[in-house]
XYZ file of C-alpha atoms in Angstrom:
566
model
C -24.359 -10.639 2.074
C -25.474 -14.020 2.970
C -29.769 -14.399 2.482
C -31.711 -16.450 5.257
C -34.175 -18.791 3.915
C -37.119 -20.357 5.885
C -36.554 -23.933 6.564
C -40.020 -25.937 7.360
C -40.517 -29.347 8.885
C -41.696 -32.405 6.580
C -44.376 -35.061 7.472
C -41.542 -37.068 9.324
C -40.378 -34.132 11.066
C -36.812 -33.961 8.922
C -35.832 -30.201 8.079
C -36.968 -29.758 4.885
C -35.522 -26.787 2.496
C -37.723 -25.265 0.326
C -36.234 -23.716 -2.760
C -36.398 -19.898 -3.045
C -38.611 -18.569 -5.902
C -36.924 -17.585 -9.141
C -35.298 -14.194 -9.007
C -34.413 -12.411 -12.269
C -30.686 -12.077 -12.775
C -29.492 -9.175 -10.993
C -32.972 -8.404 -8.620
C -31.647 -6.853 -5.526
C -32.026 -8.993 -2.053
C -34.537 -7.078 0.074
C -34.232 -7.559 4.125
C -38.205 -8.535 3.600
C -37.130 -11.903 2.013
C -36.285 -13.604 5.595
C -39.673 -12.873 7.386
C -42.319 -15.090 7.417
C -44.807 -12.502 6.338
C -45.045 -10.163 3.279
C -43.233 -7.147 4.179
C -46.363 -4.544 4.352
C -48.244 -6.744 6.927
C -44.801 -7.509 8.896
C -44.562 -3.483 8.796
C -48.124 -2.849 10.004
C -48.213 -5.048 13.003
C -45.041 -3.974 14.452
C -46.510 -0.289 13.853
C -49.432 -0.810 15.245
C -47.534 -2.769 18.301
C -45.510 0.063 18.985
C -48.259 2.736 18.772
C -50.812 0.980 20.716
C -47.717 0.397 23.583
C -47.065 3.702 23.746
C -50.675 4.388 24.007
C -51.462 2.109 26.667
C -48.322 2.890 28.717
C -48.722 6.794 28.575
C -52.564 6.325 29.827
C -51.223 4.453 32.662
C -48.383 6.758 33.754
C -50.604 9.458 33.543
C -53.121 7.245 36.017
C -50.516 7.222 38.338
C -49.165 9.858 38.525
C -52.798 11.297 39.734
C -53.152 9.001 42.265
C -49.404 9.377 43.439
C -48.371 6.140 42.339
C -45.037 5.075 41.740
C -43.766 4.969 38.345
C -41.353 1.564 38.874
C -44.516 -0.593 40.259
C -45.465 -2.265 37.212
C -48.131 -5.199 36.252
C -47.686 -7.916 34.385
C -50.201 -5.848 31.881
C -47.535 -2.942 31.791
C -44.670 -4.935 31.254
C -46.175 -7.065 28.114
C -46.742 -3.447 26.657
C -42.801 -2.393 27.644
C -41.982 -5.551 26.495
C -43.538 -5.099 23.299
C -42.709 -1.428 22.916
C -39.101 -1.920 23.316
C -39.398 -4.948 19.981
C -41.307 -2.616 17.834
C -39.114 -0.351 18.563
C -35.986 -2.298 17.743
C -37.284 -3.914 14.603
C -38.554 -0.517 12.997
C -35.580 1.113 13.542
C -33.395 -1.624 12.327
C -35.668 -1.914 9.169
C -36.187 1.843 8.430
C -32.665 2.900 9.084
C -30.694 0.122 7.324
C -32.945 0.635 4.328
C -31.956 4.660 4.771
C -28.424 4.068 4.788
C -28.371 1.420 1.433
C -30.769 3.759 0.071
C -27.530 6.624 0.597
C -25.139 4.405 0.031
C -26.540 3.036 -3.431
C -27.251 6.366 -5.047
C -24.396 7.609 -3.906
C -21.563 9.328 -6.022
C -18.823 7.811 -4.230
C -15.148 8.465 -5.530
C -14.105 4.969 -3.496
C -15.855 2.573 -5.403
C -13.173 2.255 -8.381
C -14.839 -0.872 -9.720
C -18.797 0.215 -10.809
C -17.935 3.667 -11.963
C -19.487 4.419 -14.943
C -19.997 1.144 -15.676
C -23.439 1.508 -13.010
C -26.602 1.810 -15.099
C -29.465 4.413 -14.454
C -31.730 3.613 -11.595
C -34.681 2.516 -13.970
C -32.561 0.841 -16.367
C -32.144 -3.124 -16.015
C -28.122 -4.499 -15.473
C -26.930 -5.237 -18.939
C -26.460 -9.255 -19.543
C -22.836 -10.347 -19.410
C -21.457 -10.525 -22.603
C -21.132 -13.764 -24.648
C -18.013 -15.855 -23.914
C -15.171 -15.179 -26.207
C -14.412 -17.919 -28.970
C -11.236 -19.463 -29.334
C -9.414 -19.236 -32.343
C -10.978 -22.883 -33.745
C -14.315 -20.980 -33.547
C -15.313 -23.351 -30.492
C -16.659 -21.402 -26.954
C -13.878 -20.616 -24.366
C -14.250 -22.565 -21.268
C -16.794 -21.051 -18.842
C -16.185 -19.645 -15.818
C -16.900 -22.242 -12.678
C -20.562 -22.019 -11.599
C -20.922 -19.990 -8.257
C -23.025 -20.536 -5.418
C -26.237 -19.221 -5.657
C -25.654 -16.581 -2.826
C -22.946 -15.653 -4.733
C -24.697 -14.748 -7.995
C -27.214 -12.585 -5.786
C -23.932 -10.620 -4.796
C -22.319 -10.812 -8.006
C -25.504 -9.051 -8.945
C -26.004 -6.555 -7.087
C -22.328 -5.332 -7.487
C -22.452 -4.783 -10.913
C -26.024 -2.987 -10.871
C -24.131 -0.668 -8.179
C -26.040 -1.785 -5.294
C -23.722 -2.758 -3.245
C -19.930 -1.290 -3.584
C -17.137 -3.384 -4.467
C -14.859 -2.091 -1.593
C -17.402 -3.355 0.929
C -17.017 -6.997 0.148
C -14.647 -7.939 2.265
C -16.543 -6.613 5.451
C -20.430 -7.415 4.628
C -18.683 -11.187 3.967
C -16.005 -11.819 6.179
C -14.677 -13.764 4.325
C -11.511 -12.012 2.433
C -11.161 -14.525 -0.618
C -14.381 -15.339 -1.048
C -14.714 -11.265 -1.441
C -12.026 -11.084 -4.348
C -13.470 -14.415 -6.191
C -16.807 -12.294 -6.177
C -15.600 -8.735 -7.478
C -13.336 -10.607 -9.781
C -16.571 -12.062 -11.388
C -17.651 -8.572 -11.216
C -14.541 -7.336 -12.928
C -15.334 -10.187 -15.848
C -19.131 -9.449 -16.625
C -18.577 -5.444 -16.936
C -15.729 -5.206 -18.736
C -16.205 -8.670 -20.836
C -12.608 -9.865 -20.280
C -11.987 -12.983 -18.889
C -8.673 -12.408 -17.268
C -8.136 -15.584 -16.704
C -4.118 -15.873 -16.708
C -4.089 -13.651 -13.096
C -4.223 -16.117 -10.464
C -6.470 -16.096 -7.611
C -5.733 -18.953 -5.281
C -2.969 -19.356 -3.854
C -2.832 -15.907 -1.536
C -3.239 -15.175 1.824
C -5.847 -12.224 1.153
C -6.299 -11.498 4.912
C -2.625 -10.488 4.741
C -3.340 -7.232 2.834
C -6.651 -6.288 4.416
C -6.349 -2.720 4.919
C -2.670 -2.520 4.567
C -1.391 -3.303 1.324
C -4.123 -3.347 -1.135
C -7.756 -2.321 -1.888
C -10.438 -4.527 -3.983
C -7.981 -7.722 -4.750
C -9.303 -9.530 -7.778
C -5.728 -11.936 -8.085
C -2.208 -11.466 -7.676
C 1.004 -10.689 -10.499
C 3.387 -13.521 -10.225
C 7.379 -12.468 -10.556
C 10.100 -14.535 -10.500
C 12.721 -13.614 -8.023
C 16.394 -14.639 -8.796
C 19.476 -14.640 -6.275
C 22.715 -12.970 -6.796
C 25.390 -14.088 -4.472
C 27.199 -14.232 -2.611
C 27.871 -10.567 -2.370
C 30.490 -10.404 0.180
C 30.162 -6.746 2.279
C 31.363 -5.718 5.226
C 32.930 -9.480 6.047
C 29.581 -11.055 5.664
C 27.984 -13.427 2.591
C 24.289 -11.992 1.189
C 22.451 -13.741 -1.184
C 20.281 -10.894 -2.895
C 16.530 -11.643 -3.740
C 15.868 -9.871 -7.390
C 12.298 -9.915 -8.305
C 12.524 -9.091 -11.960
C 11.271 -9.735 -15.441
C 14.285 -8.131 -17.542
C 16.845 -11.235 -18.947
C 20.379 -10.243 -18.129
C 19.599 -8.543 -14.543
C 20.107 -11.294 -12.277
C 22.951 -12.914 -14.387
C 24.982 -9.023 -14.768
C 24.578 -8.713 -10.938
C 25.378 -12.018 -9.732
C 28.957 -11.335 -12.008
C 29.594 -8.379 -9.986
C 29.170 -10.354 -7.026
C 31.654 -12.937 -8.177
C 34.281 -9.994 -9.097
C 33.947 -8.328 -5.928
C 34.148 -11.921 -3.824
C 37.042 -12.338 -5.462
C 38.854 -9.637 -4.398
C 38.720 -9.215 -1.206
C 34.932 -7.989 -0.491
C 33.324 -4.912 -0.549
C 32.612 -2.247 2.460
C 29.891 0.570 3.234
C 29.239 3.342 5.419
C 25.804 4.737 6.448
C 26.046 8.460 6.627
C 23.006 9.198 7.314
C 19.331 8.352 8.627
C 16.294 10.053 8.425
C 13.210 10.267 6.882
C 11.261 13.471 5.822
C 7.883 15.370 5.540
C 7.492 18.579 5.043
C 4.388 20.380 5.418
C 3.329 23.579 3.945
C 1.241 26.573 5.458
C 0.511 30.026 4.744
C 0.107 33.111 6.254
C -0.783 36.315 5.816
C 2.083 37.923 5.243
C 5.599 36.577 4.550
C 6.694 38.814 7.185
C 4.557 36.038 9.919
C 5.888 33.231 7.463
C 9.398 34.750 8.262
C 8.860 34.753 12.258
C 8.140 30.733 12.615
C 10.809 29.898 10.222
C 13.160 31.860 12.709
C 11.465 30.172 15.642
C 11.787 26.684 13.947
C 15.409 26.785 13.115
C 16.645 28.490 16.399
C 18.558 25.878 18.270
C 16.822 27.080 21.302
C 13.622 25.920 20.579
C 14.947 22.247 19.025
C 14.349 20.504 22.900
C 10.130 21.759 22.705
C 10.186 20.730 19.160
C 11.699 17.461 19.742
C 9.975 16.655 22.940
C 6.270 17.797 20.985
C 7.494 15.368 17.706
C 8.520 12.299 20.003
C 5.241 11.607 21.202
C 4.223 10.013 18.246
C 6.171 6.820 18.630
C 8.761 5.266 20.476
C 11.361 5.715 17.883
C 10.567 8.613 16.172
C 12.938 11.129 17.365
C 13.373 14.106 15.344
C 17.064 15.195 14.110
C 16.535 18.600 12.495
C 13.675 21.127 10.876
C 14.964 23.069 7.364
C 12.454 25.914 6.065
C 12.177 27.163 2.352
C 9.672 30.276 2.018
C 7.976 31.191 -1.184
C 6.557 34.420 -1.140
C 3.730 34.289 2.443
C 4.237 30.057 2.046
C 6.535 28.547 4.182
C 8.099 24.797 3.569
C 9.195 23.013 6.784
C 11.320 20.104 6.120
C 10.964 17.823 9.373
C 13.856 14.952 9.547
C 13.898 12.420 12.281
C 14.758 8.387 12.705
C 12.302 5.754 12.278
C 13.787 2.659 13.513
C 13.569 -0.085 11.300
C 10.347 1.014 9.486
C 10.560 3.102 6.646
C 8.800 5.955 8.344
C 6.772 7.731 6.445
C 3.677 7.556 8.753
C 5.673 7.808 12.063
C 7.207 11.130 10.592
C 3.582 12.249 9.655
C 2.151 11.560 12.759
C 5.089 13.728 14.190
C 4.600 16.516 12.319
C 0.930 16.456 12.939
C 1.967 17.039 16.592
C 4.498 20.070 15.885
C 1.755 22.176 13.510
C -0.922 21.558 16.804
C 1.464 22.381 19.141
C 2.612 26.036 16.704
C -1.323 26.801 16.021
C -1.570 28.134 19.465
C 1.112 30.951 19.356
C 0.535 31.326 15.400
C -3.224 30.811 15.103
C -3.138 32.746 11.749
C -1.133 29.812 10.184
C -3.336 27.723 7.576
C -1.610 24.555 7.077
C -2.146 23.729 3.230
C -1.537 20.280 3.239
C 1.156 17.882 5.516
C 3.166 17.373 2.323
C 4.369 20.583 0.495
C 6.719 18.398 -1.915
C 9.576 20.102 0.055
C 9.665 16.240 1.684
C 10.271 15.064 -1.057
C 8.866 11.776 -1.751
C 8.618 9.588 -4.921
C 9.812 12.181 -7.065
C 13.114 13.245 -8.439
C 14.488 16.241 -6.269
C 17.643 18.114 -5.149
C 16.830 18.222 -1.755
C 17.050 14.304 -2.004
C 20.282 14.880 -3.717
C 22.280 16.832 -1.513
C 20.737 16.300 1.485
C 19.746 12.975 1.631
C 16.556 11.285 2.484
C 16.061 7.539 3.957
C 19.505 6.154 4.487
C 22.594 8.091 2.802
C 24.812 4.992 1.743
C 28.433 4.999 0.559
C 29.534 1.593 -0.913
C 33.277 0.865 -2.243
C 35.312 -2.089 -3.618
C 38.611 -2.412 -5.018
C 38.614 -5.104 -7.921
C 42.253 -6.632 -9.042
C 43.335 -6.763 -12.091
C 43.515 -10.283 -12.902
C 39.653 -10.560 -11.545
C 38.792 -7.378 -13.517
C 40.434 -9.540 -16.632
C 39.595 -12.988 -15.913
C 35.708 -12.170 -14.801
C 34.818 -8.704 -16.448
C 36.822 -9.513 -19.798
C 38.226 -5.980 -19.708
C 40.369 -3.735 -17.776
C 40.880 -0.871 -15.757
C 41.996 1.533 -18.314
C 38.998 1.069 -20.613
C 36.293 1.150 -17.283
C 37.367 4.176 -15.856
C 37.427 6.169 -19.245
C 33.691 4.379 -20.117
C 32.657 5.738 -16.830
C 33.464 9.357 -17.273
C 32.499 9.684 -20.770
C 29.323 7.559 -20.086
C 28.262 8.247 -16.167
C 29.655 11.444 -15.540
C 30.157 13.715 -18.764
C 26.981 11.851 -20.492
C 24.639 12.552 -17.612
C 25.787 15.843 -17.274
C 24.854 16.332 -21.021
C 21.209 15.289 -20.259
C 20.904 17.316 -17.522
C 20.542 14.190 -14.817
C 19.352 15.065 -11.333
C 21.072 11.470 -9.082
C 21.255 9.979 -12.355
C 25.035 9.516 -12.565
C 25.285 5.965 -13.016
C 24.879 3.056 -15.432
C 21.155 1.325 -14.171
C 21.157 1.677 -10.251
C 17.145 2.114 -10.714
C 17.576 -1.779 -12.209
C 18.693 -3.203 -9.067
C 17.076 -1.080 -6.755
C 13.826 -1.707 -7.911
C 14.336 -5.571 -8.141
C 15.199 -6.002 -4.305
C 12.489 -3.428 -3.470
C 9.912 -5.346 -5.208
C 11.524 -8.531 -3.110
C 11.843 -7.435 -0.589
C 8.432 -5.720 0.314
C 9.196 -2.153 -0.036
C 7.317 0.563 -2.173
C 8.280 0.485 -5.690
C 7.377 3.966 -6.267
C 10.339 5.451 -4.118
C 12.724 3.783 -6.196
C 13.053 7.439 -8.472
C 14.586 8.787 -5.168
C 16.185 5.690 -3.708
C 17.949 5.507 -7.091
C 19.632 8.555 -6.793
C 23.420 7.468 -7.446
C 27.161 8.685 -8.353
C 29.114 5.758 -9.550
C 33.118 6.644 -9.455
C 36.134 4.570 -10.842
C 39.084 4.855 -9.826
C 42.537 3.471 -10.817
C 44.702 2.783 -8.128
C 47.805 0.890 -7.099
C 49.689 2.064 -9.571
C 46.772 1.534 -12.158
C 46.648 -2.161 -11.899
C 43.470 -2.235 -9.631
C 40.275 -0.233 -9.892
C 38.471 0.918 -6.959
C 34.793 1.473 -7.477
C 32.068 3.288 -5.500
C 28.623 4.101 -5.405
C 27.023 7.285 -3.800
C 23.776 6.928 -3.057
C 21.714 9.737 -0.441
C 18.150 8.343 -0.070
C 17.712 4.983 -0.155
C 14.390 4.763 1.623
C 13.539 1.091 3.320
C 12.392 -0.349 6.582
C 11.983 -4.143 7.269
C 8.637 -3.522 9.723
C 5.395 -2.236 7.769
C 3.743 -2.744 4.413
C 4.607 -4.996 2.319
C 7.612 -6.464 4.019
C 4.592 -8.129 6.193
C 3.814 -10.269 3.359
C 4.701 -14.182 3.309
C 6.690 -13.861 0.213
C 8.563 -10.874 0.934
C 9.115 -11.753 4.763
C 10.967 -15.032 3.537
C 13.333 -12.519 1.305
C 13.836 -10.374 4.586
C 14.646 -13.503 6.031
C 17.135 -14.558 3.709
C 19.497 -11.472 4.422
C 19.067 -11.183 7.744
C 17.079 -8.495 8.326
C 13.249 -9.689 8.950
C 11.761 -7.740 11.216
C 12.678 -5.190 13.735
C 16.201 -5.203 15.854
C 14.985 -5.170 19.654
C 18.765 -4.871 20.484
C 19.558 -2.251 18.278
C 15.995 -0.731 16.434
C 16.799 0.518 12.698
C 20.097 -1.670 12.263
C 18.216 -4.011 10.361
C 16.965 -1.021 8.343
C 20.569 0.059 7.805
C 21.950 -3.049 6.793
C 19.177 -3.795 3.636
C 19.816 -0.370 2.889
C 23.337 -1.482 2.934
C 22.769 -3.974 0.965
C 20.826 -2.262 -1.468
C 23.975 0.046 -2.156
C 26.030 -3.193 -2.323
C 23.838 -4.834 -5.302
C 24.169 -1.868 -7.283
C 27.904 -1.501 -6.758
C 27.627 -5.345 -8.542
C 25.438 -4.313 -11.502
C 27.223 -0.809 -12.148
C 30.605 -2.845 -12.666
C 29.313 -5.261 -14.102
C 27.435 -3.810 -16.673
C 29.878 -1.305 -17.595
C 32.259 -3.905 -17.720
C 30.025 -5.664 -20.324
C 29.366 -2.163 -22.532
C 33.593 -1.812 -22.420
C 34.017 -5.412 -23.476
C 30.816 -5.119 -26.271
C 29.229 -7.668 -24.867
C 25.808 -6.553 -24.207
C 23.774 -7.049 -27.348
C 25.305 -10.984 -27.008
C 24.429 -11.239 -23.397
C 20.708 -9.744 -23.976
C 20.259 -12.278 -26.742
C 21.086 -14.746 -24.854
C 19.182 -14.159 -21.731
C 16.541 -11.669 -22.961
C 15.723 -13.004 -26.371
C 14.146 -16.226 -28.296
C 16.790 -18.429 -30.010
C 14.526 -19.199 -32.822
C 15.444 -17.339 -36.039
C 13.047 -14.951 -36.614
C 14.028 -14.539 -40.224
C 12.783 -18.529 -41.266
C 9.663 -18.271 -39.046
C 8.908 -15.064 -41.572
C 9.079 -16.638 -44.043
């Protein structure tokens, strides 16, 4: 919110600015403060404009029209009084309604506004003073803060009395980083932290305006490695790893080298489709029973696919599956999404079907357009077995002499460590697409690269590593399983500067006009191909007892702990 103030001529003519009057820390800027009159008089002569208008106008009309006049011939009396109907008219409706609508929006209990919270005093309470700067540990005052503009402070203000919301910054100011400099401030005097190791310059915040993040105060830097060259499918991939875990980058980029070395690896895409299933319930399961027959007879797949498709030029649905619990039924919609991940394109599909089925079942109540039958960011058997995203296979067969020279083991002792370990040891814990060594590990590192959503790493993680020895038992062939790996290279985050140029190293930024979702495909064959690096490689490091050495050497301090004890 940016405050007018009234700039006067000098003796010479030269604009001159007079300063604004002192304004105790926190006082809320009133719409009064840019007139050139005190508000009440400004109030009363625009009131009294507009009634004696009206006034004079009506008396007039009502003249004519007894001495059949027409209405449209006006005098230059009449129009002054249109004239200045029509600007009291504007300027009390302006002034009264956008002092309602602060008035609702200030005393408002509203859920959005993440930043005042509780931290909002009572109405007749004063805004506590920020706290005191912390010390340092030599007793002496921590730096301040840079001194903002004074329009700032006003704003700064107001946001933490609760006057105006934080989430509306960006919009009342235009002006994206200037918005996050200001509710970081905000951030600083109500909680008393300075935070002032998360950077703030530096960031395109326009980028994420109503796409990838709500009220920005800074931005988490991670360092992203490359492991490479990973050599699948006859072509060379340097993987982007954004990580914070020692070892990670290092383990992968071995597995690289071991499968270079030997010849490459290759992958398969089984499937691809993403999911949402809603849930809705009817009276009886009897009428729940009746649309799950209508939805899964194959007679009715051409309406349901033709009703879906509308909701984007590549969203073309592949298959409905229905689970009923009791009078609920689960419909689990599957379709392809091109190259973007697809979880709003499948929504927006769905959204069509249930409109288009309320007509001949208008006793359905659709409880919500996820019923967790999608399922989506949490671990699930329906993810498992039927897959979700893309449904990856990746394989490799590593020589021996590479499996020696570069993993420091052999086959024997990794293909006994993996079925003890992967397979008889998840089994034990009762894993659900947890049979591997630490697929999550490299899945979540290119996601976070990469531009994709963290969170659907539990299901994108899902994994069954097998070894293999073959060729007599000199070589081992290796493979990873993996049924929802769940990425697009279009949407969210992969719109980012950072993450784009990560896209852009594999290959894959952006959407394939000649072929839509085979850029899609290929990170998510890529994906598969950086685990099937870590999985060997790390196991090959837990059969050779190397990984409490590597960790301290990559994940640890040098110094000796035991001298700076004592």
């Amino acid at each position: 919110m940016e405050v007018r103030r009234k700039v006067q001529q000098g003796a010479a003519g030269s604009a001159v600015r007079r300063p604004p009057p002192p304004r105790a820390s926190g006082a809320r800027v009133q719409a009064g403060d840019a007139l050139p009159l005190p508000l009440r008089h400004t109030n009363l002569i625009f009131s009294a404009l507009f009634a004696g208008s009206l006034a004079y106008l009506m008396r007039r009309w009502r003249e004519k029209i007894r001495a059949s006049t027409p209405l449209h011939v006006v005098g230059l009396a009449e129009m002054l009084a249109i004239f200045g109907l029509i600007a009291s008219l504007i300027y009390l409706l302006s002034f009264f309604g956008i002092a309602f609508v602060q008035s609702i929006v200030s005393s408002s209990d509203d859920d959005e506004d993440f930043l005042v919270g509780s931290g909002r005093p009572a109405p007749a309470q004063a805004p506590a003073p920020a706290p005191p700067a912390p010390c340092s540990l030599l007793g002496s005052p921590a730096a301040a803060p840079e001194k903002m503009p004074e329009e700032d402070e006003d704003i700064v203000a107001s946001v933490v009395a609760g006057k105006i919301p934080s989430y509306v910054l960006e919009t009342k100011l235009g002006d994206c980083r200037r918005a996050a400099g200001i509710r970081r401030e905000a951030v600083r005097r109500i909680t008393g932290r300075q935070i002032e190791g998360l950077p703030l310059d530096g960031f395109d915040y326009d980028s994420i305006l109503g796409q990838c993040c709500e009220l920005p105060v800074g931005y988490v830097q991670l360092p992203v490695g490359i492991a490479g060259p990973l050599l699948l499918d006859g072509q060379r991939f340097y993987v982007p790893m954004a990580t914070t875990e020692g070892c990670l980058v290092a383990s992968t980029n071995r597995g690289c080298k071991a499968i270079a070395e030997s010849g490459g690896a290759f992958s398969v895409v089984l499937r691809d489709g993403m999911t949402r299933a809603p849930v809705a319930r009817f009276p009886t399961a009897r009428r729940a029973a009746e649309l799950k027959a209508f939805l899964e007879d194959p007679a009715n797949f051409e309406t349901l696919s033709m009703v879906f498709n509308r909701s984007s030029r590549f969203a073309r649905l592949q298959g409905v599956q229905c689970a009923m619990a009791g009078r609920n039924l689960y419909m689990r919609f599957t379709c392809s999404t091109g190259d973007a991940m697809g979880m709003n394109m499948v929504s927006k599909g769905v959204q069509n079907v249930l409109d288009f089925l309320q007509d001949d079942f208008p006793d359905m109540d659709v409880i919500s357009i996820s019923g967790n039958f999608c399922s989506d960011k949490k671990p699930a058997a329906v993810n498992w077995i039927e897959g979700r995203g893309k449904s990856v296979v990746c394989e490799a067969v590593i020589k021996e002499e590479v499996v020696k020279k570069v993993l420091k083991t052999n086959v024997q002792s990794l293909v006994e460590l993996n079925t003890i370990k992967n397979l008889a040891g998840s089994a034990i814990a009762g894993a659900l697409g947890g049979f591997n060594a630490h697929a999550s590990n490299i899945v979540t590192a290119i996601f976070i690269a990469t531009g994709q959503d963290p969170a659907q790493n539990v299901e994108s993680s899902h994994c069954i590593t097998m070894l293999e020895p073959v060729n007599d038992g000199k070589d081992l062939h290796i493979s990873v399983t993996m049924p929802s790996i769940e990425v697009g290279t279009v949407g969210g985050g992969t719109q980012l500067a950072s993450q784009a140029a990560c896209l852009d190293l594999l290959g894959v930024k952006g959407a394939n006009r000649e072929s839509p979702g085979s850029n899609a495909r290929l990170l998510a064959t890529v994906v598969a191909g950086g685990v099937l690096a870590g999985e060997l490689s790390l196991l090959s490091a837990l059969a050779a007892g190397q990984l409490v050495k590597s960790h301290m050497k990559y994940n640890r301090s040098s110094k000796d702990m035991s001298k700076v004890a004592s």
